[in-house]
Amino acid sequence: MQDCVILAGIGCGTPDTMTAEVRDSISGAEIWIGARRILSGLPDGQAEKFAATKPGEILTALLENRGRRCCVLYSGDSGFYSGARSLAPLLEEQGIAYRILPGISSVQAMAARMAEPWQGWKLVSAHGVECDAVAAVNTGAPALFLTGGTLGPASLCDKLVRAGLGSLRAVVGENLSYETEKIIHGTAAEFLQREFAPLSVLWVEAAPKPWNGPCQGIRDEEFIRGSVPMTKREVRACAVSMAAPSPGAVLWDVGAGTGSISVELALSTPSGRVFAVECEQEGIDLIRRNRERFGAWNVTPVHGKAPDALADLPAPDAVFIGGTKGGLAEILDIVLEKNPSARIVISAVTMETIAQSSQLLTECGLEFEATQISAARTRQAGRFHMMAAQNPVFLIEARKN
């Protein structure tokens, strides 16, 4: 290998947050490469400046200046959501030796301002990328978001408020290390209407976890039910198992009723997203109450009738269909249009629904298997206990081969 390029994390932005090692590397370089904002903070005339942020652009500048002392500059720490990760393999392909120097990240600076240890935080980048704020705070630990682009603190807090988490404590760090630095305390709901500096980080406390019981097969009486029909415990456990929720999965519960299936799906995959579609307002209210009751914050109630209510939902990995109001064919069409490989679980309590489901799934070219669940529970009869049969339910599991 020839040459030795320095990939340096310059800290939060001001010279005071640079390590002595990084300062020495910068002062000894002939070429500085980095974002315009970073280069503008360095003196003119000491080294030649090349504004570049994309790995390919940086590599071109390095190849054009091979043999000269080059220093590539990254904000924060070079090992924390840094472009150094993408550049390093390109340098190795070209036989260019490199050395990575760490810097003080905004995470460390924020933790110091808050006088809190940060080793247990969930660290998330929302800087120019999609970010699931609800999943981040749903891990049981506080979350620290690097913000930027369209996802600033207010936008992230909007996601939390929509999930019923507007009361969570939040702290915004603006322009950390600069003279205009501000540390602002509030709640997610309070930050919803505020404007923050582009250079901001957002800290949010962990979402509450009021339910410490099982994720599947929760006892029926634990749910807030009202007068809306609810899928029973034994059927629920089998249905969730068939849906097989994986980490980060998108799940639909069509005809969600009280939200019992939605809640168990959400608890089974805290990083996933569950959309509980229900046409009755009473059902929507119960879904919200059960979401809070169990801390299933990744459930999103969707008020409307399928299939129209499904049009704007993200493509599902799995769908539970518990009620269709006669629209099963249209629901299957939209599910398969969004994801032909989606797992589909249909609940049927009448022979007509079983026959219709079998025919439609066959026409869609899906393989399916039907399981009958017949459960009986004990009931008191004087000094004896008798078995009382529950209504048998068919679960039809289908997906493309």
CSV table of C-alpha atoms in Angstrom, one decimal:
chain,number,residue,atom,x,y,z
A,1,MET,CA,0.0,0.0,0.0
A,2,GLN,CA,1.1,3.6,-0.7
A,3,ASP,CA,0.2,6.9,0.9
A,4,CYS,CA,-1.7,7.2,4.2
A,5,VAL,CA,-5.0,9.1,4.2
A,6,ILE,CA,-6.4,10.4,7.5
A,7,LEU,CA,-10.1,9.9,8.1
A,8,ALA,CA,-10.8,12.2,11.1
A,9,GLY,CA,-13.9,12.9,13.2
A,10,ILE,CA,-13.7,16.6,14.0
A,11,GLY,CA,-16.1,16.6,16.9
A,12,CYS,CA,-19.2,18.8,17.3
A,13,GLY,CA,-17.9,21.5,15.0
A,14,THR,CA,-15.8,23.9,17.1
A,15,PRO,CA,-12.0,23.6,17.6
A,16,ASP,CA,-12.5,23.0,21.3
A,17,THR,CA,-14.2,19.6,20.6
A,18,MET,CA,-11.4,18.3,18.4
A,19,THR,CA,-8.9,15.9,19.9
A,20,ALA,CA,-5.2,17.0,19.9
A,21,GLU,CA,-4.5,14.1,17.5
A,22,VAL,CA,-7.1,15.4,15.0
A,23,ARG,CA,-5.8,19.0,15.3
A,24,ASP,CA,-2.3,17.8,14.6
A,25,SER,CA,-3.4,15.8,11.5
A,26,ILE,CA,-5.4,18.7,10.1
A,27,SER,CA,-2.5,21.2,10.6
A,28,GLY,CA,0.0,18.7,9.0
A,29,ALA,CA,-2.2,18.1,5.9
A,30,GLU,CA,-1.8,19.5,2.4
A,31,ILE,CA,-5.3,18.6,1.3
A,32,TRP,CA,-8.6,19.0,3.3
A,33,ILE,CA,-11.6,17.1,2.0
A,34,GLY,CA,-15.1,17.4,3.6
A,35,ALA,CA,-18.5,19.1,3.6
A,36,ARG,CA,-18.6,22.8,2.9
A,37,ARG,CA,-19.8,23.6,6.4
A,38,ILE,CA,-16.8,21.8,7.9
A,39,LEU,CA,-14.3,23.4,5.5
A,40,SER,CA,-15.7,26.9,6.1
A,41,GLY,CA,-14.6,26.6,9.7
A,42,LEU,CA,-11.0,26.0,8.8
A,43,PRO,CA,-8.5,28.8,8.0
A,44,ASP,CA,-7.8,29.7,4.3
A,45,GLY,CA,-4.4,29.3,2.8
A,46,GLN,CA,-3.1,26.6,5.2
A,47,ALA,CA,-4.2,23.7,2.9
A,48,GLU,CA,-6.1,23.2,-0.3
A,49,LYS,CA,-9.8,22.5,0.2
A,50,PHE,CA,-12.0,20.1,-1.7
A,51,ALA,CA,-15.7,20.1,-0.9
A,52,ALA,CA,-17.0,16.6,-1.2
A,53,THR,CA,-19.2,14.3,0.9
A,54,LYS,CA,-20.0,11.3,-1.4
A,55,PRO,CA,-17.5,8.4,-1.2
A,56,GLY,CA,-16.9,8.4,-4.9
A,57,GLU,CA,-16.2,12.1,-5.0
A,58,ILE,CA,-13.8,11.9,-2.1
A,59,LEU,CA,-12.0,9.0,-3.8
A,60,THR,CA,-11.6,10.9,-7.0
A,61,ALA,CA,-10.1,13.9,-5.1
A,62,LEU,CA,-7.7,11.5,-3.3
A,63,LEU,CA,-6.6,9.8,-6.5
A,64,GLU,CA,-6.0,13.2,-8.1
A,65,ASN,CA,-3.8,14.2,-5.1
A,66,ARG,CA,-2.0,10.9,-4.6
A,67,GLY,CA,1.3,11.4,-2.9
A,68,ARG,CA,0.2,14.5,-0.9
A,69,ARG,CA,-0.9,14.5,2.7
A,70,CYS,CA,-4.7,14.3,2.7
A,71,CYS,CA,-7.1,14.6,5.5
A,72,VAL,CA,-10.8,13.6,5.1
A,73,LEU,CA,-13.0,15.4,7.7
A,74,TYR,CA,-16.2,14.1,9.1
A,75,SER,CA,-18.5,15.8,11.7
A,76,GLY,CA,-18.8,14.1,15.1
A,77,ASP,CA,-17.1,10.8,15.5
A,78,SER,CA,-15.7,8.9,12.5
A,79,GLY,CA,-17.3,5.7,13.7
A,80,PHE,CA,-20.8,6.9,14.4
A,81,TYR,CA,-23.1,7.1,11.3
A,82,SER,CA,-20.1,8.5,9.4
A,83,GLY,CA,-19.1,8.4,5.8
A,84,ALA,CA,-15.8,6.8,6.8
A,85,ARG,CA,-17.5,3.4,6.8
A,86,SER,CA,-18.3,3.7,3.0
A,87,LEU,CA,-15.0,5.2,2.0
A,88,ALA,CA,-12.7,2.7,3.7
A,89,PRO,CA,-13.5,-0.2,1.3
A,90,LEU,CA,-12.9,2.0,-1.7
A,91,LEU,CA,-9.5,3.0,-0.4
A,92,GLU,CA,-8.6,-0.6,0.2
A,93,GLU,CA,-9.6,-1.5,-3.4
A,94,GLN,CA,-7.2,1.3,-4.6
A,95,GLY,CA,-4.3,0.2,-2.4
A,96,ILE,CA,-4.5,3.4,-0.4
A,97,ALA,CA,-3.5,3.1,3.3
A,98,TYR,CA,-5.7,5.0,5.7
A,99,ARG,CA,-5.9,5.7,9.4
A,100,ILE,CA,-9.2,6.6,11.3
A,101,LEU,CA,-9.2,9.1,14.1
A,102,PRO,CA,-12.2,9.3,16.4
A,103,GLY,CA,-13.9,12.5,17.5
A,104,ILE,CA,-16.4,13.6,20.1
A,105,SER,CA,-19.9,12.9,18.9
A,106,SER,CA,-23.1,14.9,19.5
A,107,VAL,CA,-24.3,11.9,21.5
A,108,GLN,CA,-21.4,12.4,24.0
A,109,ALA,CA,-21.9,16.1,24.1
A,110,MET,CA,-25.6,15.8,24.7
A,111,ALA,CA,-25.1,13.2,27.5
A,112,ALA,CA,-22.7,15.6,29.2
A,113,ARG,CA,-25.1,18.5,29.0
A,114,MET,CA,-27.8,16.4,30.5
A,115,ALA,CA,-25.4,14.9,33.1
A,116,GLU,CA,-26.6,11.4,32.0
A,117,PRO,CA,-24.7,8.3,31.0
A,118,TRP,CA,-25.4,7.4,27.4
A,119,GLN,CA,-24.3,3.7,27.2
A,120,GLY,CA,-27.9,2.5,27.5
A,121,TRP,CA,-29.5,4.8,25.0
A,122,LYS,CA,-30.9,3.6,21.7
A,123,LEU,CA,-28.9,5.6,19.1
A,124,VAL,CA,-30.8,6.4,15.9
A,125,SER,CA,-29.9,8.4,12.8
A,126,ALA,CA,-32.8,10.4,11.3
A,127,HIS,CA,-30.3,12.5,9.3
A,128,GLY,CA,-31.6,12.4,5.7
A,129,VAL,CA,-33.0,8.8,6.2
A,130,GLU,CA,-36.3,7.3,7.2
A,131,CYS,CA,-36.6,6.7,10.9
A,132,ASP,CA,-39.2,4.9,12.9
A,133,ALA,CA,-39.4,7.1,16.1
A,134,VAL,CA,-42.0,4.8,17.8
A,135,ALA,CA,-39.9,1.7,17.3
A,136,ALA,CA,-36.9,3.5,18.8
A,137,VAL,CA,-38.5,4.5,22.0
A,138,ASN,CA,-40.3,1.1,22.2
A,139,THR,CA,-37.1,-0.8,23.1
A,140,GLY,CA,-37.3,0.0,26.8
A,141,ALA,CA,-34.5,2.5,26.7
A,142,PRO,CA,-34.3,6.3,26.0
A,143,ALA,CA,-33.6,7.2,22.4
A,144,LEU,CA,-31.2,9.7,21.0
A,145,PHE,CA,-32.0,10.9,17.4
A,146,LEU,CA,-29.5,12.6,15.1
A,147,THR,CA,-31.8,14.8,13.1
A,148,GLY,CA,-31.6,16.5,9.7
A,149,GLY,CA,-33.2,16.9,6.4
A,150,THR,CA,-37.0,16.6,6.6
A,151,LEU,CA,-36.9,14.8,9.9
A,152,GLY,CA,-36.2,17.4,12.6
A,153,PRO,CA,-37.2,17.2,16.2
A,154,ALA,CA,-40.8,18.4,15.5
A,155,SER,CA,-41.4,15.8,12.8
A,156,LEU,CA,-40.1,13.0,15.0
A,157,CYS,CA,-42.3,14.2,17.9
A,158,ASP,CA,-45.3,14.2,15.5
A,159,LYS,CA,-44.8,10.5,15.0
A,160,LEU,CA,-44.7,9.9,18.7
A,161,VAL,CA,-47.8,12.0,19.4
A,162,ARG,CA,-49.8,10.1,16.7
A,163,ALA,CA,-48.8,6.9,18.5
A,164,GLY,CA,-50.2,8.2,21.8
A,165,LEU,CA,-46.8,9.1,23.2
A,166,GLY,CA,-47.2,12.9,23.4
A,167,SER,CA,-46.5,12.9,27.2
A,168,LEU,CA,-43.0,11.5,26.8
A,169,ARG,CA,-40.2,13.7,28.2
A,170,ALA,CA,-37.9,15.1,25.5
A,171,VAL,CA,-34.8,17.2,25.3
A,172,VAL,CA,-33.5,19.0,22.2
A,173,GLY,CA,-29.8,20.0,21.9
A,174,GLU,CA,-29.3,22.8,19.4
A,175,ASN,CA,-26.0,23.8,17.9
A,176,LEU,CA,-24.0,21.8,20.5
A,177,SER,CA,-20.6,23.4,21.3
A,178,TYR,CA,-21.3,26.6,19.4
A,179,GLU,CA,-22.0,30.0,21.0
A,180,THR,CA,-25.7,29.6,20.0
A,181,GLU,CA,-26.1,26.3,21.9
A,182,LYS,CA,-29.4,25.7,23.6
A,183,ILE,CA,-30.7,22.7,25.7
A,184,ILE,CA,-34.5,22.7,25.6
A,185,HIS,CA,-36.6,20.5,27.9
A,186,GLY,CA,-40.3,19.6,27.2
A,187,THR,CA,-42.5,16.8,26.0
A,188,ALA,CA,-43.1,15.3,22.6
A,189,ALA,CA,-46.4,17.1,22.4
A,190,GLU,CA,-44.9,20.5,23.4
A,191,PHE,CA,-42.2,20.2,20.7
A,192,LEU,CA,-44.7,19.4,18.0
A,193,GLN,CA,-45.3,23.1,17.2
A,194,ARG,CA,-41.7,24.4,17.7
A,195,GLU,CA,-39.0,25.2,15.3
A,196,PHE,CA,-35.4,24.0,16.0
A,197,ALA,CA,-32.0,24.7,14.5
A,198,PRO,CA,-30.9,22.5,11.7
A,199,LEU,CA,-28.0,21.2,13.8
A,200,SER,CA,-30.1,19.5,16.5
A,201,VAL,CA,-30.3,16.2,18.4
A,202,LEU,CA,-33.4,14.9,20.1
A,203,TRP,CA,-33.5,12.8,23.3
A,204,VAL,CA,-36.7,11.0,24.2
A,205,GLU,CA,-37.4,8.9,27.3
A,206,ALA,CA,-38.4,5.3,26.8
A,207,ALA,CA,-42.1,4.5,26.2
A,208,PRO,CA,-43.9,3.1,29.2
A,209,LYS,CA,-44.3,-0.7,29.4
A,210,PRO,CA,-47.4,-1.2,31.6
A,211,TRP,CA,-47.9,-4.8,30.5
A,212,ASN,CA,-45.4,-7.4,31.9
A,213,GLY,CA,-47.4,-10.5,30.9
A,214,PRO,CA,-47.1,-12.8,27.8
A,215,CYS,CA,-47.0,-11.4,24.3
A,216,GLN,CA,-49.3,-14.1,22.9
A,217,GLY,CA,-52.4,-15.9,24.4
A,218,ILE,CA,-53.3,-13.0,26.7
A,219,ARG,CA,-56.3,-13.8,28.8
A,220,ASP,CA,-59.6,-12.4,27.3
A,221,GLU,CA,-60.5,-10.5,30.5
A,222,GLU,CA,-57.3,-8.4,30.3
A,223,PHE,CA,-58.6,-6.6,27.3
A,224,ILE,CA,-61.0,-3.6,27.4
A,225,ARG,CA,-63.9,-5.0,25.3
A,226,GLY,CA,-67.0,-2.9,25.3
A,227,SER,CA,-69.7,-4.3,23.1
A,228,VAL,CA,-67.4,-5.1,20.1
A,229,PRO,CA,-66.8,-8.8,19.3
A,230,MET,CA,-63.3,-10.1,20.1
A,231,THR,CA,-61.2,-13.0,18.9
A,232,LYS,CA,-60.8,-15.4,21.8
A,233,ARG,CA,-57.5,-16.3,23.4
A,234,GLU,CA,-56.9,-19.7,21.9
A,235,VAL,CA,-57.7,-18.5,18.4
A,236,ARG,CA,-55.6,-15.3,18.9
A,237,ALA,CA,-52.5,-17.3,19.9
A,238,CYS,CA,-52.8,-19.5,16.8
A,239,ALA,CA,-53.5,-16.6,14.5
A,240,VAL,CA,-50.4,-14.6,15.7
A,241,SER,CA,-48.3,-17.7,15.3
A,242,MET,CA,-49.5,-18.1,11.7
A,243,ALA,CA,-48.8,-14.5,10.9
A,244,ALA,CA,-45.2,-15.1,12.2
A,245,PRO,CA,-44.3,-11.4,12.9
A,246,SER,CA,-40.6,-10.8,12.4
A,247,PRO,CA,-38.6,-7.8,13.7
A,248,GLY,CA,-39.5,-4.7,11.7
A,249,ALA,CA,-42.4,-6.3,9.9
A,250,VAL,CA,-45.4,-4.4,8.6
A,251,LEU,CA,-48.6,-6.1,9.7
A,252,TRP,CA,-52.3,-5.5,8.9
A,253,ASP,CA,-55.2,-6.5,11.1
A,254,VAL,CA,-58.3,-6.0,9.0
A,255,GLY,CA,-61.6,-5.9,10.9
A,256,ALA,CA,-59.6,-5.3,14.1
A,257,GLY,CA,-62.5,-5.0,16.5
A,258,THR,CA,-61.1,-4.4,20.0
A,259,GLY,CA,-57.5,-4.6,18.7
A,260,SER,CA,-56.7,-7.8,20.5
A,261,ILE,CA,-54.9,-9.4,17.5
A,262,SER,CA,-53.2,-6.1,16.8
A,263,VAL,CA,-51.9,-5.8,20.4
A,264,GLU,CA,-50.5,-9.3,20.4
A,265,LEU,CA,-48.8,-8.8,17.0
A,266,ALA,CA,-47.3,-5.5,18.2
A,267,LEU,CA,-46.0,-7.0,21.5
A,268,SER,CA,-44.5,-9.9,19.5
A,269,THR,CA,-42.4,-7.5,17.4
A,270,PRO,CA,-41.8,-4.1,19.2
A,271,SER,CA,-39.8,-2.9,16.2
A,272,GLY,CA,-42.6,-3.7,13.7
A,273,ARG,CA,-45.6,-1.6,12.7
A,274,VAL,CA,-49.2,-2.9,13.1
A,275,PHE,CA,-52.1,-1.2,11.3
A,276,ALA,CA,-55.4,-1.9,13.0
A,277,VAL,CA,-58.2,-1.3,10.4
A,278,GLU,CA,-61.7,-0.9,11.8
A,279,CYS,CA,-64.8,0.7,10.4
A,280,GLU,CA,-66.7,1.2,13.7
A,281,GLN,CA,-65.8,4.3,15.8
A,282,GLU,CA,-66.3,2.3,19.0
A,283,GLY,CA,-63.8,-0.2,17.8
A,284,ILE,CA,-61.2,2.5,17.0
A,285,ASP,CA,-61.7,3.9,20.5
A,286,LEU,CA,-61.2,0.5,22.0
A,287,ILE,CA,-58.1,-0.1,19.9
A,288,ARG,CA,-56.6,3.1,21.3
A,289,ARG,CA,-57.5,2.2,24.9
A,290,ASN,CA,-56.0,-1.3,24.5
A,291,ARG,CA,-52.9,0.2,22.9
A,292,GLU,CA,-52.3,2.2,26.0
A,293,ARG,CA,-53.4,-0.6,28.3
A,294,PHE,CA,-50.7,-2.9,27.0
A,295,GLY,CA,-48.1,-0.3,25.9
A,296,ALA,CA,-48.5,-1.5,22.3
A,297,TRP,CA,-47.4,1.8,20.9
A,298,ASN,CA,-46.5,0.5,17.5
A,299,VAL,CA,-50.3,-0.1,16.7
A,300,THR,CA,-51.7,2.5,14.4
A,301,PRO,CA,-55.6,2.6,14.4
A,302,VAL,CA,-57.0,3.1,10.9
A,303,HIS,CA,-60.6,4.2,10.8
A,304,GLY,CA,-62.3,3.1,7.6
A,305,LYS,CA,-63.8,0.2,5.7
A,306,ALA,CA,-61.6,-2.2,3.7
A,307,PRO,CA,-60.5,-2.3,1.0
A,308,ASP,CA,-60.6,1.6,0.7
A,309,ALA,CA,-58.9,2.0,4.0
A,310,LEU,CA,-56.0,-0.1,2.9
A,311,ALA,CA,-55.0,2.0,-0.1
A,312,ASP,CA,-52.5,4.3,1.6
A,313,LEU,CA,-51.0,1.7,4.0
A,314,PRO,CA,-47.4,0.4,3.4
A,315,ALA,CA,-47.0,-3.0,1.9
A,316,PRO,CA,-47.6,-5.7,4.5
A,317,ASP,CA,-45.5,-8.7,5.4
A,318,ALA,CA,-48.5,-10.4,6.9
A,319,VAL,CA,-52.2,-9.8,7.1
A,320,PHE,CA,-54.8,-11.1,9.5
A,321,ILE,CA,-58.4,-10.8,8.1
A,322,GLY,CA,-61.0,-11.1,10.8
A,323,GLY,CA,-63.8,-9.2,9.2
A,324,THR,CA,-64.5,-8.1,5.7
A,325,LYS,CA,-68.1,-6.8,5.4
A,326,GLY,CA,-68.3,-8.7,2.2
A,327,GLY,CA,-65.1,-7.3,0.6
A,328,LEU,CA,-62.8,-10.3,0.9
A,329,ALA,CA,-62.0,-10.5,-2.8
A,330,GLU,CA,-61.1,-6.8,-3.0
A,331,ILE,CA,-59.0,-7.1,0.2
A,332,LEU,CA,-57.0,-10.0,-1.2
A,333,ASP,CA,-56.5,-8.1,-4.5
A,334,ILE,CA,-55.0,-5.1,-2.7
A,335,VAL,CA,-52.8,-7.2,-0.4
A,336,LEU,CA,-51.3,-9.1,-3.2
A,337,GLU,CA,-50.9,-6.0,-5.3
A,338,LYS,CA,-48.8,-4.4,-2.6
A,339,ASN,CA,-46.9,-7.6,-1.7
A,340,PRO,CA,-47.5,-10.8,-3.7
A,341,SER,CA,-45.5,-12.8,-1.1
A,342,ALA,CA,-47.5,-11.6,2.0
A,343,ARG,CA,-48.6,-14.1,4.5
A,344,ILE,CA,-52.4,-14.1,4.8
A,345,VAL,CA,-54.4,-15.5,7.7
A,346,ILE,CA,-58.2,-15.5,7.4
A,347,SER,CA,-60.6,-16.2,10.3
A,348,ALA,CA,-63.8,-17.9,9.4
A,349,VAL,CA,-66.7,-18.9,11.6
A,350,THR,CA,-69.3,-19.8,8.9
A,351,MET,CA,-69.2,-22.5,6.2
A,352,GLU,CA,-69.9,-19.9,3.6
A,353,THR,CA,-66.8,-17.9,4.5
A,354,ILE,CA,-64.7,-21.1,4.4
A,355,ALA,CA,-66.0,-21.9,0.9
A,356,GLN,CA,-65.5,-18.4,-0.4
A,357,SER,CA,-62.0,-18.1,1.1
A,358,SER,CA,-60.9,-21.4,-0.5
A,359,GLN,CA,-62.2,-20.4,-3.9
A,360,LEU,CA,-60.6,-16.9,-3.9
A,361,LEU,CA,-57.3,-18.1,-2.6
A,362,THR,CA,-57.2,-20.8,-5.3
A,363,GLU,CA,-58.0,-18.2,-8.0
A,364,CYS,CA,-55.2,-16.0,-6.6
A,365,GLY,CA,-52.7,-18.9,-7.1
A,366,LEU,CA,-52.0,-19.2,-3.4
A,367,GLU,CA,-51.4,-22.4,-1.4
A,368,PHE,CA,-53.4,-22.6,1.7
A,369,GLU,CA,-54.1,-24.7,4.7
A,370,ALA,CA,-57.1,-24.6,7.0
A,371,THR,CA,-57.0,-25.4,10.7
A,372,GLN,CA,-60.1,-25.9,12.8
A,373,ILE,CA,-59.8,-24.7,16.4
A,374,SER,CA,-62.3,-26.2,18.9
A,375,ALA,CA,-61.7,-25.1,22.4
A,376,ALA,CA,-63.6,-25.9,25.6
A,377,ARG,CA,-63.3,-24.1,29.0
A,378,THR,CA,-64.4,-25.1,32.4
A,379,ARG,CA,-67.4,-23.6,34.1
A,380,GLN,CA,-68.8,-24.0,37.6
A,381,ALA,CA,-71.8,-26.2,37.9
A,382,GLY,CA,-72.7,-26.4,41.6
A,383,ARG,CA,-69.8,-28.2,43.2
A,384,PHE,CA,-68.6,-29.6,39.9
A,385,HIS,CA,-66.7,-28.2,37.0
A,386,MET,CA,-68.0,-28.9,33.4
A,387,MET,CA,-66.4,-28.2,30.1
A,388,ALA,CA,-68.2,-25.6,28.0
A,389,ALA,CA,-67.4,-25.7,24.3
A,390,GLN,CA,-66.5,-22.4,22.6
A,391,ASN,CA,-67.6,-21.8,19.0
A,392,PRO,CA,-65.3,-23.6,16.6
A,393,VAL,CA,-63.2,-21.3,14.3
A,394,PHE,CA,-61.3,-22.0,11.1
A,395,LEU,CA,-58.0,-20.3,10.5
A,396,ILE,CA,-56.9,-20.3,6.8
A,397,GLU,CA,-53.2,-19.7,6.3
A,398,ALA,CA,-52.1,-18.8,2.8
A,399,ARG,CA,-49.2,-17.5,0.8
A,400,LYS,CA,-47.5,-17.9,-2.5
A,401,ASN,CA,-45.4,-21.0,-2.9
